[in-house]
PDB file of C-alpha atoms in Angstrom:
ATOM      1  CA  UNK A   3      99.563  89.002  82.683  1.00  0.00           C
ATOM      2  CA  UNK A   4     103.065  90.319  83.795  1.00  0.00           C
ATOM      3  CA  UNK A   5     104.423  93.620  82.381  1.00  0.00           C
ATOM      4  CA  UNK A   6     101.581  94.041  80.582  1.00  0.00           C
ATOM      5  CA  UNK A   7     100.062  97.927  80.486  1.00  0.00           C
ATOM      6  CA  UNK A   8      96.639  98.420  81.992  1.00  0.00           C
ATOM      7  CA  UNK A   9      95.912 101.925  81.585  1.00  0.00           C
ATOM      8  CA  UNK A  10      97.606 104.782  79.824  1.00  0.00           C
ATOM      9  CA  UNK A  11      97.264 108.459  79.781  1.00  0.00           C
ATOM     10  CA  UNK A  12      99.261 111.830  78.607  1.00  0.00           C
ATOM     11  CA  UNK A  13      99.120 113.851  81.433  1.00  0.00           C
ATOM     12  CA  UNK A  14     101.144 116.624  79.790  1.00  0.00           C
ATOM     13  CA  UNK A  15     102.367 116.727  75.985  1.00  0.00           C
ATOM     14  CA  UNK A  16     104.623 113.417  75.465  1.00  0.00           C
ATOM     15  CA  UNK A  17     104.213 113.117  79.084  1.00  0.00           C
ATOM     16  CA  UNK A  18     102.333 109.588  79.595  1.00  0.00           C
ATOM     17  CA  UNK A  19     101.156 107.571  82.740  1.00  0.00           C
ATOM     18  CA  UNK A  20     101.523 103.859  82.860  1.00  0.00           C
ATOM     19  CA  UNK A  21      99.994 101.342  85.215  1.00  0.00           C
ATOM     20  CA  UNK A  22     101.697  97.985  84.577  1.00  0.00           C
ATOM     21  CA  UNK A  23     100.735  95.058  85.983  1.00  0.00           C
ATOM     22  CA  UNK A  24     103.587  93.207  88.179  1.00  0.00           C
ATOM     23  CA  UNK A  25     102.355  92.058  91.448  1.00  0.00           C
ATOM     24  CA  UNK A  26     105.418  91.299  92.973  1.00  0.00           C
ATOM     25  CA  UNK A  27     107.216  95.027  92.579  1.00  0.00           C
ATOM     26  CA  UNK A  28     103.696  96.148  93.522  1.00  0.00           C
ATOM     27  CA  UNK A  29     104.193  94.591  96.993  1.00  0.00           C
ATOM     28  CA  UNK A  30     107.985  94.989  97.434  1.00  0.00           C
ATOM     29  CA  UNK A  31     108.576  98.580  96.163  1.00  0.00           C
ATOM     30  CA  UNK A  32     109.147 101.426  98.574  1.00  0.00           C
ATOM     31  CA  UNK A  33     109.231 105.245  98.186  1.00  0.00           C
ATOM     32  CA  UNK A  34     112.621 106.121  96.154  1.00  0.00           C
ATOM     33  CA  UNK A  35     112.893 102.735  94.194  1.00  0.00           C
ATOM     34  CA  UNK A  36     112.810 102.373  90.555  1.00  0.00           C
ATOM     35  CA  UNK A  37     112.463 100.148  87.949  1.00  0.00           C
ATOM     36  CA  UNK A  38     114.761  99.176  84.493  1.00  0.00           C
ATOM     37  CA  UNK A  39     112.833  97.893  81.532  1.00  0.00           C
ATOM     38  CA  UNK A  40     112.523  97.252  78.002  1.00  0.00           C
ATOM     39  CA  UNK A  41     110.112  97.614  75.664  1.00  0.00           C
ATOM     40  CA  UNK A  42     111.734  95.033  73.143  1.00  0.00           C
ATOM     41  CA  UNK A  43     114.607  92.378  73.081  1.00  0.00           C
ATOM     42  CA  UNK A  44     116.982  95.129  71.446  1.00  0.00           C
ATOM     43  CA  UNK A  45     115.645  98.048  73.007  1.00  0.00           C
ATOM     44  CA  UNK A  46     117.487 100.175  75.803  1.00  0.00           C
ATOM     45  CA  UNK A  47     117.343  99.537  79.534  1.00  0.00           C
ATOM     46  CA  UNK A  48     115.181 102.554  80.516  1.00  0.00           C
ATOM     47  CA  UNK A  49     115.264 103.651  84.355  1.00  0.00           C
ATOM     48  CA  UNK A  50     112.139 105.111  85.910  1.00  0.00           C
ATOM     49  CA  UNK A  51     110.737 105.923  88.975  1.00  0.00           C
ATOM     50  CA  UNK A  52     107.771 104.014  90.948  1.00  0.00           C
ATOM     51  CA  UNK A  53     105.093 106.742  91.351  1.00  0.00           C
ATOM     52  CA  UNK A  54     103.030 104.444  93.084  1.00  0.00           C
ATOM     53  CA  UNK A  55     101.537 100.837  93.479  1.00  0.00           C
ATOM     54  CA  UNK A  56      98.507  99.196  94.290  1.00  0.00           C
ATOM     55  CA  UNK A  57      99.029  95.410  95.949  1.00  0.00           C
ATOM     56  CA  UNK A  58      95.573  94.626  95.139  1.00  0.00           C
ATOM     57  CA  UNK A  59      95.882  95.055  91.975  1.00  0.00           C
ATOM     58  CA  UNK A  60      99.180  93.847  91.422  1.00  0.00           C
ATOM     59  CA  UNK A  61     100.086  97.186  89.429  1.00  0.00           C
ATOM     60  CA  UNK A  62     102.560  99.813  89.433  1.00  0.00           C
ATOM     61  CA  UNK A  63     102.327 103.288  88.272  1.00  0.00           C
ATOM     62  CA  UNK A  64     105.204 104.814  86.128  1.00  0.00           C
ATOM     63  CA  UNK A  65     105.420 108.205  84.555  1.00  0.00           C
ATOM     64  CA  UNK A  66     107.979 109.131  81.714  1.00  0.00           C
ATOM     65  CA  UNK A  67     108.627 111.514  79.328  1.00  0.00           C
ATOM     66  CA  UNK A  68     108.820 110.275  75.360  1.00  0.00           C
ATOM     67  CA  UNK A  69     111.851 112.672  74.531  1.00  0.00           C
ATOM     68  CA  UNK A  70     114.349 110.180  73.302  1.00  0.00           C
ATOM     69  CA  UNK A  71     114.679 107.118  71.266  1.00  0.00           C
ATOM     70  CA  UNK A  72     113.692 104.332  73.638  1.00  0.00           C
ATOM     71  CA  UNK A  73     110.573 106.393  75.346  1.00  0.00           C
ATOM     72  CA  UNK A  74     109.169 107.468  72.329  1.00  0.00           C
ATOM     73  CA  UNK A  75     109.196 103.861  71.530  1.00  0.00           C
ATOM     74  CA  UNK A  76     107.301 103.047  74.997  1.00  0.00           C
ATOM     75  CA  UNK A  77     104.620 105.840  73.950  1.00  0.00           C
ATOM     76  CA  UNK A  78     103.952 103.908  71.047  1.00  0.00           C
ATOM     77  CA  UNK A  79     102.428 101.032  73.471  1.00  0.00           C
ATOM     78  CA  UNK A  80      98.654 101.007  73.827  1.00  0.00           C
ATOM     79  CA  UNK A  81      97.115  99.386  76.908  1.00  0.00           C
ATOM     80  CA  UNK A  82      97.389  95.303  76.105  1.00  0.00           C
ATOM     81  CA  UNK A  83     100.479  95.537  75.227  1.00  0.00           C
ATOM     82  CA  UNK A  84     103.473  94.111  77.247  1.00  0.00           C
ATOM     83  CA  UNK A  85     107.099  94.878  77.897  1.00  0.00           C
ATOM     84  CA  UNK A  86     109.950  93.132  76.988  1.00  0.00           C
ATOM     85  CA  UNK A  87     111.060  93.109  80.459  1.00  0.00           C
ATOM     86  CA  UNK A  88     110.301  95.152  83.936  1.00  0.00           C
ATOM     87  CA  UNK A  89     112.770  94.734  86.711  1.00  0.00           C
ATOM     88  CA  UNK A  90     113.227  96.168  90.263  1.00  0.00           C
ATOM     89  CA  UNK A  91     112.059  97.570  92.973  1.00  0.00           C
ATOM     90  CA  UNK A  92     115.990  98.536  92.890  1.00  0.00           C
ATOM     91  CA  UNK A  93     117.538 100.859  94.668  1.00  0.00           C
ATOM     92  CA  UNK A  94     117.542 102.352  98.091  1.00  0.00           C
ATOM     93  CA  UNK A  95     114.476 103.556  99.833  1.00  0.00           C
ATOM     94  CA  UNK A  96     114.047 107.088 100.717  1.00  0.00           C
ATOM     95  CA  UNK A  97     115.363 107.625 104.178  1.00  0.00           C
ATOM     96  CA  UNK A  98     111.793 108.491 106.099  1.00  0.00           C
ATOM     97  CA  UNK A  99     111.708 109.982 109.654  1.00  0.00           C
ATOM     98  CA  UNK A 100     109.600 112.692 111.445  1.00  0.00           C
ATOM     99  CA  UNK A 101     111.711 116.018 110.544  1.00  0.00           C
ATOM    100  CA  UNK A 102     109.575 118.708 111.015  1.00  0.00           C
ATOM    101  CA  UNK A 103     108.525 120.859 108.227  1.00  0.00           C
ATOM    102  CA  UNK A 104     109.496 119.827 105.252  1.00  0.00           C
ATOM    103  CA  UNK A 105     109.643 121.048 101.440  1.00  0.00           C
ATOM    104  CA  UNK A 106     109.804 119.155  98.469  1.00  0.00           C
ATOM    105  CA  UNK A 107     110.146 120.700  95.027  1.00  0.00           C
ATOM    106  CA  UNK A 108     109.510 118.884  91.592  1.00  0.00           C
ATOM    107  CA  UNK A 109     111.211 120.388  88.934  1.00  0.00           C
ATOM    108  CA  UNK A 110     109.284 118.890  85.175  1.00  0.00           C
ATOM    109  CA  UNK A 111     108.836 115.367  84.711  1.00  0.00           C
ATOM    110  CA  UNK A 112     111.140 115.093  88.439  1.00  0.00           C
ATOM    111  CA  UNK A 113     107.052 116.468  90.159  1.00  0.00           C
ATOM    112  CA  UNK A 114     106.661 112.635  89.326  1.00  0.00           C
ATOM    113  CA  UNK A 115     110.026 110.985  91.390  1.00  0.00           C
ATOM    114  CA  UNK A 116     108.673 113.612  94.674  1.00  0.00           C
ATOM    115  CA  UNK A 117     104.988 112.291  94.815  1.00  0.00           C
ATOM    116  CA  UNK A 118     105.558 108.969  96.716  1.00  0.00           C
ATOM    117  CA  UNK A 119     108.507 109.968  98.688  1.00  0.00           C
ATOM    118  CA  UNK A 120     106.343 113.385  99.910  1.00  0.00           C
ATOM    119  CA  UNK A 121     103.735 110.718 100.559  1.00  0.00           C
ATOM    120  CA  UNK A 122     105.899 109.176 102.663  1.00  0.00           C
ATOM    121  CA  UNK A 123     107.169 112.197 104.253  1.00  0.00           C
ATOM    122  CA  UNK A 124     103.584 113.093 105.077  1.00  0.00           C
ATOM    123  CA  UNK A 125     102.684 109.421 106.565  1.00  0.00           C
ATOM    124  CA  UNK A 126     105.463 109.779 109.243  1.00  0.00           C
ATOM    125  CA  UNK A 127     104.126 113.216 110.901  1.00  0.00           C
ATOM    126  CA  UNK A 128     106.270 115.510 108.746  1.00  0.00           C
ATOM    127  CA  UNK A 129     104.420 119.479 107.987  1.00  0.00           C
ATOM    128  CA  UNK A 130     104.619 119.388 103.878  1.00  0.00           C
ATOM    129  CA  UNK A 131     105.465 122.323 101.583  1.00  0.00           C
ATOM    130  CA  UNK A 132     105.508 121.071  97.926  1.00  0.00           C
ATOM    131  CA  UNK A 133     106.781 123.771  95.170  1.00  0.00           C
ATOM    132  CA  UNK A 134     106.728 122.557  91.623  1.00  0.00           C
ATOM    133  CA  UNK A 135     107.641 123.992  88.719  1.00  0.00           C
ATOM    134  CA  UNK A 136     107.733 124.395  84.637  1.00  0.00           C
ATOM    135  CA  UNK A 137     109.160 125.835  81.571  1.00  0.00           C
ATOM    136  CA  UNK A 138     105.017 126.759  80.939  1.00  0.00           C
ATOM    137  CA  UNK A 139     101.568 125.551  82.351  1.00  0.00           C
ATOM    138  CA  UNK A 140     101.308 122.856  79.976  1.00  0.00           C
ATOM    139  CA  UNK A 141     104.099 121.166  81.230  1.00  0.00           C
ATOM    140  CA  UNK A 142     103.121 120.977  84.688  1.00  0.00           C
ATOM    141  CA  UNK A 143     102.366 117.513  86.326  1.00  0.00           C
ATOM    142  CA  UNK A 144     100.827 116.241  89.085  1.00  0.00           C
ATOM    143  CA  UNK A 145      99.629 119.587  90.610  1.00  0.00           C
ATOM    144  CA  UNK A 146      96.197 118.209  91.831  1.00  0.00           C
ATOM    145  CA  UNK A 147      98.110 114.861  93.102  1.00  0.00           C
ATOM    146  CA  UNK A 148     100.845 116.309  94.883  1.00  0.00           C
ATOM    147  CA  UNK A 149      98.683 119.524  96.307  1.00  0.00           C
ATOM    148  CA  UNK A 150      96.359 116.263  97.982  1.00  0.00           C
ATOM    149  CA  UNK A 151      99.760 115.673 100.425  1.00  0.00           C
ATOM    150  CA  UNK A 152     100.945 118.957 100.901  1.00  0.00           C
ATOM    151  CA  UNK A 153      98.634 121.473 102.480  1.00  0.00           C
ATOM    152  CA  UNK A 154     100.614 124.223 101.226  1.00  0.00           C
ATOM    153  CA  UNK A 155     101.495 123.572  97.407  1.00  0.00           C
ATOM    154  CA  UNK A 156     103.147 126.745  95.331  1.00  0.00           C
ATOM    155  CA  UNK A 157     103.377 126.218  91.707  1.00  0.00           C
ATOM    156  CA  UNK A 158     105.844 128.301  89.438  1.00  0.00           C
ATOM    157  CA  UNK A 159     106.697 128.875  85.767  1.00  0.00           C
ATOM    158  CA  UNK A 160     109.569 129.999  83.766  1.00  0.00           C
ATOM    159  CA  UNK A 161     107.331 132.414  81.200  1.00  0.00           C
ATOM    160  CA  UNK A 162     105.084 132.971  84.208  1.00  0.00           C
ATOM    161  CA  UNK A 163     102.062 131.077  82.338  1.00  0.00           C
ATOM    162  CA  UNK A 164     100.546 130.402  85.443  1.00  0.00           C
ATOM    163  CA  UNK A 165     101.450 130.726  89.378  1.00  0.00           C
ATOM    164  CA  UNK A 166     104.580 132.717  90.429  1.00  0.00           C
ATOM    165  CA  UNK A 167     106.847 134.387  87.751  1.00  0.00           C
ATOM    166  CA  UNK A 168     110.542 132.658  88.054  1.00  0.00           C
ATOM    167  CA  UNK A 169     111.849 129.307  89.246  1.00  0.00           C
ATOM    168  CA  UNK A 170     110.900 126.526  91.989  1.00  0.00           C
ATOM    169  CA  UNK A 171     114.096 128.452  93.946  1.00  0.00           C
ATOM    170  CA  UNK A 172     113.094 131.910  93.746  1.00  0.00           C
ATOM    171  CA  UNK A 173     109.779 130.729  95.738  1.00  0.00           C
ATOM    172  CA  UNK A 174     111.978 128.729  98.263  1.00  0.00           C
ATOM    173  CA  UNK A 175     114.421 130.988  99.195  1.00  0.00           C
ATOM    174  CA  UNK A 176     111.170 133.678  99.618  1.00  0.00           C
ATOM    175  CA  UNK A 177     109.106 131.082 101.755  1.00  0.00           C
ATOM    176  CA  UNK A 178     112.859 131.132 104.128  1.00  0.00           C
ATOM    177  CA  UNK A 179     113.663 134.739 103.702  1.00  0.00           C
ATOM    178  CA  UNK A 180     110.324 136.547 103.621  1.00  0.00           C
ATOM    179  CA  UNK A 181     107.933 134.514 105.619  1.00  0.00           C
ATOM    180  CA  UNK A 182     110.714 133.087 107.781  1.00  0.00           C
ATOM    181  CA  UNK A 183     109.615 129.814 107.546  1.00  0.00           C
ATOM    182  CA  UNK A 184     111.769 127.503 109.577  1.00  0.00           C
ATOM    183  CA  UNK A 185     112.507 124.117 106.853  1.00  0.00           C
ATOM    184  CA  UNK A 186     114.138 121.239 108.552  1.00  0.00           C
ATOM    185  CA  UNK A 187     114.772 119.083 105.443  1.00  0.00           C
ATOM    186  CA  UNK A 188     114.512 119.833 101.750  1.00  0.00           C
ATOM    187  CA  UNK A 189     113.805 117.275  99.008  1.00  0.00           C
ATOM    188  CA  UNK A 190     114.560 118.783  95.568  1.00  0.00           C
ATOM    189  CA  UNK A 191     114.038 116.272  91.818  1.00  0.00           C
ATOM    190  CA  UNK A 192     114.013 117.834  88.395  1.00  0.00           C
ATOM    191  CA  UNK A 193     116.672 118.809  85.894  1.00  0.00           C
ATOM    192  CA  UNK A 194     120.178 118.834  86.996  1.00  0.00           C
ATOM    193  CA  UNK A 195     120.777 122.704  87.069  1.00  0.00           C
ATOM    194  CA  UNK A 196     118.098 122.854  89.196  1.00  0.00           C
ATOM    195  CA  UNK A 197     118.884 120.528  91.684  1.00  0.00           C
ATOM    196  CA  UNK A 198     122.603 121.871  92.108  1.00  0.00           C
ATOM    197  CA  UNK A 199     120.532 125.464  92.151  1.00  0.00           C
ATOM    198  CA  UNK A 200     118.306 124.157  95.060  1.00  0.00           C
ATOM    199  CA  UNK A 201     122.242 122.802  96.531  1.00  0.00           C
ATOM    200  CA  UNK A 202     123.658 126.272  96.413  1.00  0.00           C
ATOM    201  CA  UNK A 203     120.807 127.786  98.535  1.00  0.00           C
ATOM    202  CA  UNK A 204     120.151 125.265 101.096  1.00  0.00           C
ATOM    203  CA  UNK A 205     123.693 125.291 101.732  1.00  0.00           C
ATOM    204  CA  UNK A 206     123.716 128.775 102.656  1.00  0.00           C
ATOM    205  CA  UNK A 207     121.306 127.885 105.517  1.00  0.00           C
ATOM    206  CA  UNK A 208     122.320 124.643 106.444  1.00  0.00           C
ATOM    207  CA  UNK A 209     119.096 123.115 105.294  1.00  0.00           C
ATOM    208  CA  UNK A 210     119.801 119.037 105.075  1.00  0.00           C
ATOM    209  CA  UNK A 211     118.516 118.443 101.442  1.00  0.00           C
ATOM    210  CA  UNK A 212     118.779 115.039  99.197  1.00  0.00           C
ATOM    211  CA  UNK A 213     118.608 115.189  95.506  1.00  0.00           C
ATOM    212  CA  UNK A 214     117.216 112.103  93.323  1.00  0.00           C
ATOM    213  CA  UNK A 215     119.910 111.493  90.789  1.00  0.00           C
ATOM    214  CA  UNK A 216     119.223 110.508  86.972  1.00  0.00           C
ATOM    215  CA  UNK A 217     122.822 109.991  85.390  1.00  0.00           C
ATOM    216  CA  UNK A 218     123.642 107.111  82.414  1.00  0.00           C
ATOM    217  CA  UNK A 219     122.501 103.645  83.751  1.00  0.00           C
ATOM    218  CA  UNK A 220     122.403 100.512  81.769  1.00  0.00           C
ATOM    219  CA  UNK A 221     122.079  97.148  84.484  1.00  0.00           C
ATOM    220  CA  UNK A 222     120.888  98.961  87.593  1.00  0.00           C
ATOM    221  CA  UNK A 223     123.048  96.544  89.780  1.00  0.00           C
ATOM    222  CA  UNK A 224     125.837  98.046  90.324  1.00  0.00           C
ATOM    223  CA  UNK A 225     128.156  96.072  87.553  1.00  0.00           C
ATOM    224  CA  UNK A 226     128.508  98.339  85.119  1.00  0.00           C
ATOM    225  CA  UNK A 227     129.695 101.471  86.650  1.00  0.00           C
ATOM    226  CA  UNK A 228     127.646 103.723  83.939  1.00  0.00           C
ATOM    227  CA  UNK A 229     125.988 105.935  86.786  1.00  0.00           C
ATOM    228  CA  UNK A 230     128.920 106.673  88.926  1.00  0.00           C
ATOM    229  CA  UNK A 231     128.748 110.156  90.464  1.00  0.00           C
ATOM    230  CA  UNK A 232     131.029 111.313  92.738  1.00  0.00           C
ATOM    231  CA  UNK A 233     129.523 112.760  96.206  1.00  0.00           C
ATOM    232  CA  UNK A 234     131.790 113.739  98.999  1.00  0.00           C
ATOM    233  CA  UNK A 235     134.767 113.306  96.945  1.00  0.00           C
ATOM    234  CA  UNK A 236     133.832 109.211  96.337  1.00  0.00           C
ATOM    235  CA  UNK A 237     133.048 107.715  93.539  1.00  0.00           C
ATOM    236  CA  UNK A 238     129.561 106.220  94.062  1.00  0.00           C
ATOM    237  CA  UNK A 239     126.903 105.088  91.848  1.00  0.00           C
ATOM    238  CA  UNK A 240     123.625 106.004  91.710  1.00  0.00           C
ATOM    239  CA  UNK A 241     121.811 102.552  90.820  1.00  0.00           C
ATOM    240  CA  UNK A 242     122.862 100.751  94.431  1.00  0.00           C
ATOM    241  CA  UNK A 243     124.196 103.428  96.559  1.00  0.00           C
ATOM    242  CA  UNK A 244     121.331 105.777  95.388  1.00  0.00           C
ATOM    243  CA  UNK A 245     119.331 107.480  93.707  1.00  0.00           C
ATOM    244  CA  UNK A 246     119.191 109.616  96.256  1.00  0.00           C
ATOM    245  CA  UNK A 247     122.082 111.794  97.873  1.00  0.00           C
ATOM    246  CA  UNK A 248     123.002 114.515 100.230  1.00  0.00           C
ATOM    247  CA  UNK A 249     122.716 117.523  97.685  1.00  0.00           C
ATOM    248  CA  UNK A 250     125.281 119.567  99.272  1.00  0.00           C
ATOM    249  CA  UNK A 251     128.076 116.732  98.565  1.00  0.00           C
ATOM    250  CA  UNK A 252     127.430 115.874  95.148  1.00  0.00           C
ATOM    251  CA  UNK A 253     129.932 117.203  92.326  1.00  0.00           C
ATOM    252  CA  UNK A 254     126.626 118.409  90.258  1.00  0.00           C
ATOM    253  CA  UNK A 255     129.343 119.849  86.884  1.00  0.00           C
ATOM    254  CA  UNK A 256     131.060 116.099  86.781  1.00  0.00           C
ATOM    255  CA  UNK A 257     127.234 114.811  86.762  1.00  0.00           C
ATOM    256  CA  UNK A 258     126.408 117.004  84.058  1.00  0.00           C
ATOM    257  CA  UNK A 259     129.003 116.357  81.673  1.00  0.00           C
ATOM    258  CA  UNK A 260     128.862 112.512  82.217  1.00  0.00           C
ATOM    259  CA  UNK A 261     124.721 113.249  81.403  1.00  0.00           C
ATOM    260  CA  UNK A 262     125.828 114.871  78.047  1.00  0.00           C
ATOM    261  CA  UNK A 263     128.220 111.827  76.592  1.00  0.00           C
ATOM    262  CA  UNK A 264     125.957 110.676  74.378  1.00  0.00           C
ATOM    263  CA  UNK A 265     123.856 113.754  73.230  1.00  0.00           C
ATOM    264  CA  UNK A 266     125.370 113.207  69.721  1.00  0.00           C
ATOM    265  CA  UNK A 267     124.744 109.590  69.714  1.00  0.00           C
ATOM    266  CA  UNK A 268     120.671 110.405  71.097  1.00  0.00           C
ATOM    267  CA  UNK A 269     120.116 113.630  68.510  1.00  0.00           C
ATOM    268  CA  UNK A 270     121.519 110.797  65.963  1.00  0.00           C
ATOM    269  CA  UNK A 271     118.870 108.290  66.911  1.00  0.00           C
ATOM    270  CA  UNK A 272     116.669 110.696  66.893  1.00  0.00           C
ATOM    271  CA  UNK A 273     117.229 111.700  63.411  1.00  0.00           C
ATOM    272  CA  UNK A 274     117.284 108.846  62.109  1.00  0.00           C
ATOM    273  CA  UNK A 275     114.570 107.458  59.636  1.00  0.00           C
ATOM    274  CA  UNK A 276     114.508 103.591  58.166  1.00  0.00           C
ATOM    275  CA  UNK A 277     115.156 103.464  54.669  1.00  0.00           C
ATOM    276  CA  UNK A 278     113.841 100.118  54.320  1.00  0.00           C
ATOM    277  CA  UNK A 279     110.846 100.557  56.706  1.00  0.00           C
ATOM    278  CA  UNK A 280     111.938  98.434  59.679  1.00  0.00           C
ATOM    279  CA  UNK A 281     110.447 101.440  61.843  1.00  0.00           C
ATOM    280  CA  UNK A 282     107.093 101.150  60.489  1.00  0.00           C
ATOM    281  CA  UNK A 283     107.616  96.643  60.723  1.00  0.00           C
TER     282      UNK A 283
END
């Protein structure tokens, strides 16, 4: 049946995998696109990423991260159970052509958003470097999925747990400066920080590099103006015009403090506990 979940599994702590079945995103969606659901009638409109899809089936594969109000309420779903709604593929595709060598870099739960577009990147000739990284080894993702497309796959950690001691960058900018690798095109998804970090240094070496945006977004068509980032000095938003845009044009501090509007609103939510035991209804 439609939206309902077929498999789960935590991949990393509060880090889940969904397959959902929904035929016709299955055979529409393309590397890049997302989806907007809901797990009830009142619940928020949650954007995530396509990892992947199987036709056959008539599934999708999403992977999220239960650290707020509405996904810890999705990690409360058990295999059987269905969604309120699913919608999409929305979005843009990712941009694919032959560039050369390539390097994508998955920041956290952003590993997840890089998968099918380095897939893609792969399946049109491209030589693939994948760097991910973590606050720890626990919190890695996707290290075994994402090391199957790229032949050369560094992994680093913030508290050097496991692989190199530092950030996703540090190994970058020593694959371009030390082994004077020549990358064509750079493909960078994680937290914010990191992305504009990634920005800063391809920009010294005029290395073309797209970032996968995640700001507020509530209909994902483009009414309601709640993901509007400004890139190139335009106002654009994310949920038609994106998610993904040239890194080196996007006004990453305006991002970040549109991204933090409703911090008191979320640690609120988060707080909160039902006196009269609607959460446990």
């Amino acid at each position: 049946m439609k939206n309902q979940i077929v498999s789960k599994e935590e991949i990393a702590p509060n880090t889940f995998r969904y397959q959902i079945k929904h035929p016709k995103i299955a055979k529409k969606r393309k590397a890049g696109q997302f989806v907007i659901l809901r797990v009830h009638e009142g619940g928020e409109r949650v954007p995530l990423t396509i990892v992947d899809s199987d036709p056959e089936a008539g599934t999708v594969t999403l992977i999220f991260q239960a650290v707020g109000h509405s996904t810890r309420e999705l990690a409360q779903l058990e295999v059987g159970d269905h969604l309120m709604d699913l919608a999409g593929p929305l979005g843009k595709p990712t941009h694919i052509e032959k560039f050369g060598t390539v390097c994508v870099l998955g920041g956290g739960y952003g590993t997840a958003p890089v998968l099918p577009i380095a897939a893609a990147l792969k399946a049109a000739g491209n030589d693939m470097i994948g760097i991910i990284g973590a606050r720890n080894k626990d919190l890695l993702i996707l290290e075994k999925e994402l090391g199957a497309i790229c032949p050369r796959l560094e992994v680093a950690t913030d508290d050097g747990s496991y692989g190199r001691h530092g950030f996703v960058t540090d190994v970058l900018k020593s694959i371009i400066d030390e082994e004077k690798v020549k990358v064509d095109f750079v493909l960078a998804v994680g937290p914010t920080p990191m992305m504009r970090a990634v920005a800063n240094l391809t920009r010294e070496y005029g290395i073309k590099t797209m970032v996968s945006l995640n700001p507020i977004m509530v209909d994902g068509t483009g009414m309601c103006g709640g993901c509007r980032v400004e890139v190139g000095g335009e106002t654009k938003f994310a949920c038609v015009d994106g998610p993904e845009f040239d890194a080196h044009q996007v006004n990453f501090d305006l991002l970040m403090k549109r991204q933090a509007t409703y911090k008191p609103q979320e640690k609120a939510a988060a707080d909160h506990a039902c006196k009269i035991g609607l959460d446990k209804a």
